[in-house]
Amino acid sequence: MTKLILLPFMMFAANTLVAGLSLDSKVVVFGGTGYVGSQVCERLVEEGFDVTGVSRRGVNPRPENDLLERVNWVSGDATNPKDVEQFVMDSDAVVHAVGLLFDVESGLEGLNTVVSGSKSIPDPDASTYDNITRRTMFNILDSIEKKVNGNPIAKLMNGNKQFPLAFVSCAEAGWRDVPLGDKVDDIAPGWLKSYLKAKRAVESRMFENSPE
């Protein structure tokens, strides 16, 4: 079973993610043009890493920013397994920062252009929480497992070495275990329940694959 470094919260992810990496390591950030993703890219570049930012547009969201100008910006679709595999196979660590505040099934998707860091416009057919959160992250996990387990030489060289992976999450799986957490779940609107379902599906799989 692939061992992953589990980082479900991004407060300290940039520092923790790079702890075991050499300065010539390649880090790919999916959703690098977003509010959180671009700041993660800044921190990684500042630390001296070779950073690739993947997004649908593939352009620097803030050209005036010197650190972001040093990121390799590329266009890619994280819902496409082949696109994801291409970037994962050429990386030493991965950050998932693909996000969507309001999906097309929420009825609030028009607000994304106001509150979203990337000002992205949701795809009317594909921009659902399941696609943007669960599917994209599962594609990354599948690619990492293929990278680590599918190559006998790489597996022999890496041994039990963990593959660094960070997942930007605003919904931790234990929410329902905190005081009144179950009540919040019960009264949450349908769009929020869909959001939580997608986040928790990812977190559940990551916990299953993370070291004890």
JSON list of C-alpha atoms in Angstrom, two decimals, residues 5-146:
[
{"chain": "A", "resi": 5, "resn": "ILE", "atom": "CA", "xyz": [2.10, 12.15, 4.00]},
{"chain": "A", "resi": 6, "resn": "LEU", "atom": "CA", "xyz": [-1.36, 13.21, 5.11]},
{"chain": "A", "resi": 7, "resn": "LEU", "atom": "CA", "xyz": [-1.80, 16.98, 5.25]},
{"chain": "A", "resi": 8, "resn": "PRO", "atom": "CA", "xyz": [-5.53, 17.73, 5.24]},
{"chain": "A", "resi": 9, "resn": "PHE", "atom": "CA", "xyz": [-5.13, 21.29, 6.53]},
{"chain": "A", "resi": 10, "resn": "MET", "atom": "CA", "xyz": [-3.09, 23.88, 4.69]},
{"chain": "A", "resi": 11, "resn": "MET", "atom": "CA", "xyz": [-2.22, 26.21, 7.58]},
{"chain": "A", "resi": 12, "resn": "PHE", "atom": "CA", "xyz": [1.24, 24.68, 7.85]},
{"chain": "A", "resi": 13, "resn": "ALA", "atom": "CA", "xyz": [1.24, 22.48, 4.76]},
{"chain": "A", "resi": 14, "resn": "ALA", "atom": "CA", "xyz": [3.84, 24.37, 2.75]},
{"chain": "A", "resi": 15, "resn": "ASN", "atom": "CA", "xyz": [6.44, 24.06, 5.50]},
{"chain": "A", "resi": 16, "resn": "THR", "atom": "CA", "xyz": [5.56, 20.46, 6.40]},
{"chain": "A", "resi": 17, "resn": "LEU", "atom": "CA", "xyz": [5.32, 19.27, 2.81]},
{"chain": "A", "resi": 18, "resn": "VAL", "atom": "CA", "xyz": [8.89, 20.22, 1.96]},
{"chain": "A", "resi": 19, "resn": "ALA", "atom": "CA", "xyz": [10.51, 18.93, 5.16]},
{"chain": "A", "resi": 20, "resn": "GLY", "atom": "CA", "xyz": [11.95, 15.82, 3.51]},
{"chain": "A", "resi": 21, "resn": "LEU", "atom": "CA", "xyz": [12.67, 17.25, 0.06]},
{"chain": "A", "resi": 22, "resn": "SER", "atom": "CA", "xyz": [15.94, 18.42, -1.43]},
{"chain": "A", "resi": 23, "resn": "LEU", "atom": "CA", "xyz": [16.11, 21.89, -2.96]},
{"chain": "A", "resi": 24, "resn": "ASP", "atom": "CA", "xyz": [16.15, 20.52, -6.49]},
{"chain": "A", "resi": 25, "resn": "SER", "atom": "CA", "xyz": [12.85, 18.69, -5.92]},
{"chain": "A", "resi": 26, "resn": "LYS", "atom": "CA", "xyz": [9.92, 19.26, -8.24]},
{"chain": "A", "resi": 27, "resn": "VAL", "atom": "CA", "xyz": [6.60, 20.17, -6.64]},
{"chain": "A", "resi": 28, "resn": "VAL", "atom": "CA", "xyz": [3.39, 20.34, -8.67]},
{"chain": "A", "resi": 29, "resn": "VAL", "atom": "CA", "xyz": [0.48, 22.41, -7.39]},
{"chain": "A", "resi": 30, "resn": "PHE", "atom": "CA", "xyz": [-2.89, 21.60, -8.91]},
{"chain": "A", "resi": 31, "resn": "GLY", "atom": "CA", "xyz": [-5.09, 24.67, -8.69]},
{"chain": "A", "resi": 32, "resn": "GLY", "atom": "CA", "xyz": [-2.05, 26.89, -8.43]},
{"chain": "A", "resi": 33, "resn": "THR", "atom": "CA", "xyz": [-3.83, 30.01, -9.71]},
{"chain": "A", "resi": 34, "resn": "GLY", "atom": "CA", "xyz": [-6.37, 30.07, -6.87]},
{"chain": "A", "resi": 35, "resn": "TYR", "atom": "CA", "xyz": [-6.19, 32.12, -3.69]},
{"chain": "A", "resi": 36, "resn": "VAL", "atom": "CA", "xyz": [-4.60, 29.38, -1.56]},
{"chain": "A", "resi": 37, "resn": "GLY", "atom": "CA", "xyz": [-2.79, 27.62, -4.39]},
{"chain": "A", "resi": 38, "resn": "SER", "atom": "CA", "xyz": [-0.96, 30.75, -5.53]},
{"chain": "A", "resi": 39, "resn": "GLN", "atom": "CA", "xyz": [0.23, 31.45, -1.99]},
{"chain": "A", "resi": 40, "resn": "VAL", "atom": "CA", "xyz": [1.49, 27.89, -1.67]},
{"chain": "A", "resi": 41, "resn": "CYS", "atom": "CA", "xyz": [3.37, 28.38, -4.95]},
{"chain": "A", "resi": 42, "resn": "GLU", "atom": "CA", "xyz": [4.93, 31.57, -3.56]},
{"chain": "A", "resi": 43, "resn": "ARG", "atom": "CA", "xyz": [6.12, 29.83, -0.41]},
{"chain": "A", "resi": 44, "resn": "LEU", "atom": "CA", "xyz": [7.57, 26.87, -2.32]},
{"chain": "A", "resi": 45, "resn": "VAL", "atom": "CA", "xyz": [9.46, 29.12, -4.74]},
{"chain": "A", "resi": 46, "resn": "GLU", "atom": "CA", "xyz": [10.72, 31.14, -1.81]},
{"chain": "A", "resi": 47, "resn": "GLU", "atom": "CA", "xyz": [12.09, 27.94, -0.30]},
{"chain": "A", "resi": 48, "resn": "GLY", "atom": "CA", "xyz": [13.96, 27.22, -3.54]},
{"chain": "A", "resi": 49, "resn": "PHE", "atom": "CA", "xyz": [11.90, 24.44, -5.11]},
{"chain": "A", "resi": 50, "resn": "ASP", "atom": "CA", "xyz": [11.13, 23.82, -8.77]},
{"chain": "A", "resi": 51, "resn": "VAL", "atom": "CA", "xyz": [7.40, 24.59, -8.83]},
{"chain": "A", "resi": 52, "resn": "THR", "atom": "CA", "xyz": [4.82, 23.83, -11.52]},
{"chain": "A", "resi": 53, "resn": "GLY", "atom": "CA", "xyz": [1.36, 25.37, -11.22]},
{"chain": "A", "resi": 54, "resn": "VAL", "atom": "CA", "xyz": [-1.42, 23.53, -13.02]},
{"chain": "A", "resi": 55, "resn": "SER", "atom": "CA", "xyz": [-4.77, 25.11, -13.83]},
{"chain": "A", "resi": 56, "resn": "ARG", "atom": "CA", "xyz": [-7.27, 25.28, -16.64]},
{"chain": "A", "resi": 57, "resn": "ARG", "atom": "CA", "xyz": [-5.88, 28.64, -17.80]},
{"chain": "A", "resi": 58, "resn": "GLY", "atom": "CA", "xyz": [-2.22, 27.89, -17.14]},
{"chain": "A", "resi": 59, "resn": "VAL", "atom": "CA", "xyz": [-1.20, 31.53, -16.66]},
{"chain": "A", "resi": 60, "resn": "ASN", "atom": "CA", "xyz": [0.26, 33.48, -13.77]},
{"chain": "A", "resi": 61, "resn": "PRO", "atom": "CA", "xyz": [-2.68, 34.99, -11.83]},
{"chain": "A", "resi": 62, "resn": "ARG", "atom": "CA", "xyz": [-0.49, 37.88, -10.61]},
{"chain": "A", "resi": 63, "resn": "PRO", "atom": "CA", "xyz": [2.19, 38.73, -13.23]},
{"chain": "A", "resi": 64, "resn": "GLU", "atom": "CA", "xyz": [3.49, 41.56, -11.06]},
{"chain": "A", "resi": 65, "resn": "ASN", "atom": "CA", "xyz": [4.52, 39.05, -8.37]},
{"chain": "A", "resi": 66, "resn": "ASP", "atom": "CA", "xyz": [8.23, 38.18, -8.70]},
{"chain": "A", "resi": 67, "resn": "LEU", "atom": "CA", "xyz": [7.88, 34.82, -6.94]},
{"chain": "A", "resi": 68, "resn": "LEU", "atom": "CA", "xyz": [4.95, 33.70, -9.08]},
{"chain": "A", "resi": 69, "resn": "GLU", "atom": "CA", "xyz": [6.88, 34.70, -12.19]},
{"chain": "A", "resi": 70, "resn": "ARG", "atom": "CA", "xyz": [9.32, 31.91, -11.30]},
{"chain": "A", "resi": 71, "resn": "VAL", "atom": "CA", "xyz": [6.58, 29.25, -11.33]},
{"chain": "A", "resi": 72, "resn": "ASN", "atom": "CA", "xyz": [6.22, 27.05, -14.40]},
{"chain": "A", "resi": 73, "resn": "TRP", "atom": "CA", "xyz": [2.58, 27.71, -15.29]},
{"chain": "A", "resi": 74, "resn": "VAL", "atom": "CA", "xyz": [0.92, 25.04, -17.41]},
{"chain": "A", "resi": 75, "resn": "SER", "atom": "CA", "xyz": [-2.59, 24.33, -18.60]},
{"chain": "A", "resi": 76, "resn": "GLY", "atom": "CA", "xyz": [-4.12, 21.05, -17.46]},
{"chain": "A", "resi": 77, "resn": "ASP", "atom": "CA", "xyz": [-7.41, 19.46, -16.52]},
{"chain": "A", "resi": 78, "resn": "ALA", "atom": "CA", "xyz": [-7.29, 17.81, -13.08]},
{"chain": "A", "resi": 79, "resn": "THR", "atom": "CA", "xyz": [-10.50, 15.91, -13.87]},
{"chain": "A", "resi": 80, "resn": "ASN", "atom": "CA", "xyz": [-8.62, 14.17, -16.69]},
{"chain": "A", "resi": 81, "resn": "PRO", "atom": "CA", "xyz": [-6.60, 11.19, -15.35]},
{"chain": "A", "resi": 82, "resn": "LYS", "atom": "CA", "xyz": [-4.09, 11.40, -18.21]},
{"chain": "A", "resi": 83, "resn": "ASP", "atom": "CA", "xyz": [-3.32, 15.06, -17.55]},
{"chain": "A", "resi": 84, "resn": "VAL", "atom": "CA", "xyz": [-2.87, 14.39, -13.83]},
{"chain": "A", "resi": 85, "resn": "GLU", "atom": "CA", "xyz": [-0.66, 11.36, -14.37]},
{"chain": "A", "resi": 86, "resn": "GLN", "atom": "CA", "xyz": [1.60, 13.33, -16.70]},
{"chain": "A", "resi": 87, "resn": "PHE", "atom": "CA", "xyz": [2.37, 15.91, -14.02]},
{"chain": "A", "resi": 88, "resn": "VAL", "atom": "CA", "xyz": [2.52, 13.52, -11.05]},
{"chain": "A", "resi": 89, "resn": "MET", "atom": "CA", "xyz": [5.00, 11.24, -12.79]},
{"chain": "A", "resi": 90, "resn": "ASP", "atom": "CA", "xyz": [7.38, 14.17, -13.20]},
{"chain": "A", "resi": 91, "resn": "SER", "atom": "CA", "xyz": [7.11, 15.42, -9.61]},
{"chain": "A", "resi": 92, "resn": "ASP", "atom": "CA", "xyz": [8.58, 14.69, -6.19]},
{"chain": "A", "resi": 93, "resn": "ALA", "atom": "CA", "xyz": [5.64, 16.11, -4.24]},
{"chain": "A", "resi": 94, "resn": "VAL", "atom": "CA", "xyz": [2.06, 17.18, -4.96]},
{"chain": "A", "resi": 95, "resn": "VAL", "atom": "CA", "xyz": [-0.31, 19.81, -3.61]},
{"chain": "A", "resi": 96, "resn": "HIS", "atom": "CA", "xyz": [-4.04, 19.64, -4.36]},
{"chain": "A", "resi": 97, "resn": "ALA", "atom": "CA", "xyz": [-5.44, 23.17, -4.15]},
{"chain": "A", "resi": 98, "resn": "VAL", "atom": "CA", "xyz": [-8.25, 22.75, -6.67]},
{"chain": "A", "resi": 99, "resn": "GLY", "atom": "CA", "xyz": [-11.32, 24.34, -5.17]},
{"chain": "A", "resi": 100, "resn": "LEU", "atom": "CA", "xyz": [-14.84, 25.50, -5.86]},
{"chain": "A", "resi": 101, "resn": "LEU", "atom": "CA", "xyz": [-16.85, 27.56, -3.37]},
{"chain": "A", "resi": 102, "resn": "PHE", "atom": "CA", "xyz": [-20.22, 27.14, -5.05]},
{"chain": "A", "resi": 103, "resn": "ASP", "atom": "CA", "xyz": [-20.85, 24.41, -7.60]},
{"chain": "A", "resi": 104, "resn": "VAL", "atom": "CA", "xyz": [-23.34, 24.49, -10.47]},
{"chain": "A", "resi": 105, "resn": "GLU", "atom": "CA", "xyz": [-25.86, 22.46, -8.49]},
{"chain": "A", "resi": 106, "resn": "SER", "atom": "CA", "xyz": [-25.90, 24.92, -5.57]},
{"chain": "A", "resi": 107, "resn": "GLY", "atom": "CA", "xyz": [-27.75, 27.67, -7.40]},
{"chain": "A", "resi": 108, "resn": "LEU", "atom": "CA", "xyz": [-25.08, 30.08, -6.14]},
{"chain": "A", "resi": 109, "resn": "GLU", "atom": "CA", "xyz": [-22.43, 29.55, -8.81]},
{"chain": "A", "resi": 110, "resn": "GLY", "atom": "CA", "xyz": [-22.64, 33.17, -9.95]},
{"chain": "A", "resi": 111, "resn": "LEU", "atom": "CA", "xyz": [-21.03, 34.25, -6.67]},
{"chain": "A", "resi": 112, "resn": "ASN", "atom": "CA", "xyz": [-17.74, 32.57, -7.61]},
{"chain": "A", "resi": 113, "resn": "THR", "atom": "CA", "xyz": [-16.67, 35.53, -9.72]},
{"chain": "A", "resi": 114, "resn": "VAL", "atom": "CA", "xyz": [-17.02, 37.71, -6.60]},
{"chain": "A", "resi": 115, "resn": "VAL", "atom": "CA", "xyz": [-15.65, 35.52, -3.79]},
{"chain": "A", "resi": 116, "resn": "SER", "atom": "CA", "xyz": [-13.24, 33.23, -5.64]},
{"chain": "A", "resi": 117, "resn": "GLY", "atom": "CA", "xyz": [-9.54, 34.05, -5.51]},
{"chain": "A", "resi": 118, "resn": "SER", "atom": "CA", "xyz": [-9.08, 33.00, -9.14]},
{"chain": "A", "resi": 119, "resn": "LYS", "atom": "CA", "xyz": [-12.38, 34.59, -10.28]},
{"chain": "A", "resi": 120, "resn": "SER", "atom": "CA", "xyz": [-13.01, 31.42, -12.23]},
{"chain": "A", "resi": 121, "resn": "ILE", "atom": "CA", "xyz": [-16.31, 30.81, -14.00]},
{"chain": "A", "resi": 122, "resn": "PRO", "atom": "CA", "xyz": [-17.75, 27.32, -13.27]},
{"chain": "A", "resi": 123, "resn": "ASP", "atom": "CA", "xyz": [-18.22, 24.96, -16.18]},
{"chain": "A", "resi": 124, "resn": "PRO", "atom": "CA", "xyz": [-22.01, 24.44, -16.49]},
{"chain": "A", "resi": 125, "resn": "ASP", "atom": "CA", "xyz": [-21.53, 20.71, -17.07]},
{"chain": "A", "resi": 126, "resn": "ALA", "atom": "CA", "xyz": [-18.46, 19.72, -15.04]},
{"chain": "A", "resi": 127, "resn": "SER", "atom": "CA", "xyz": [-18.17, 22.09, -12.08]},
{"chain": "A", "resi": 128, "resn": "THR", "atom": "CA", "xyz": [-19.73, 19.99, -9.33]},
{"chain": "A", "resi": 129, "resn": "TYR", "atom": "CA", "xyz": [-18.22, 19.38, -5.90]},
{"chain": "A", "resi": 130, "resn": "ASP", "atom": "CA", "xyz": [-17.83, 15.71, -6.74]},
{"chain": "A", "resi": 131, "resn": "ASN", "atom": "CA", "xyz": [-15.89, 16.46, -9.91]},
{"chain": "A", "resi": 132, "resn": "ILE", "atom": "CA", "xyz": [-13.77, 19.33, -8.62]},
{"chain": "A", "resi": 133, "resn": "THR", "atom": "CA", "xyz": [-12.96, 17.89, -5.20]},
{"chain": "A", "resi": 134, "resn": "ARG", "atom": "CA", "xyz": [-13.32, 14.11, -5.09]},
{"chain": "A", "resi": 135, "resn": "ARG", "atom": "CA", "xyz": [-12.60, 13.21, -8.71]},
{"chain": "A", "resi": 136, "resn": "THR", "atom": "CA", "xyz": [-9.55, 15.46, -9.07]},
{"chain": "A", "resi": 137, "resn": "MET", "atom": "CA", "xyz": [-8.01, 14.24, -5.82]},
{"chain": "A", "resi": 138, "resn": "PHE", "atom": "CA", "xyz": [-8.75, 10.60, -6.59]},
{"chain": "A", "resi": 139, "resn": "ASN", "atom": "CA", "xyz": [-6.99, 11.10, -9.93]},
{"chain": "A", "resi": 140, "resn": "ILE", "atom": "CA", "xyz": [-3.96, 12.38, -8.04]},
{"chain": "A", "resi": 141, "resn": "LEU", "atom": "CA", "xyz": [-4.04, 9.49, -5.56]},
{"chain": "A", "resi": 142, "resn": "ASP", "atom": "CA", "xyz": [-4.38, 6.96, -8.39]},
{"chain": "A", "resi": 143, "resn": "SER", "atom": "CA", "xyz": [-1.40, 8.53, -10.19]},
{"chain": "A", "resi": 144, "resn": "ILE", "atom": "CA", "xyz": [0.74, 8.53, -7.06]},
{"chain": "A", "resi": 145, "resn": "GLU", "atom": "CA", "xyz": [-0.05, 4.88, -6.41]},
{"chain": "A", "resi": 146, "resn": "LYS", "atom": "CA", "xyz": [0.85, 4.07, -10.00]}
]
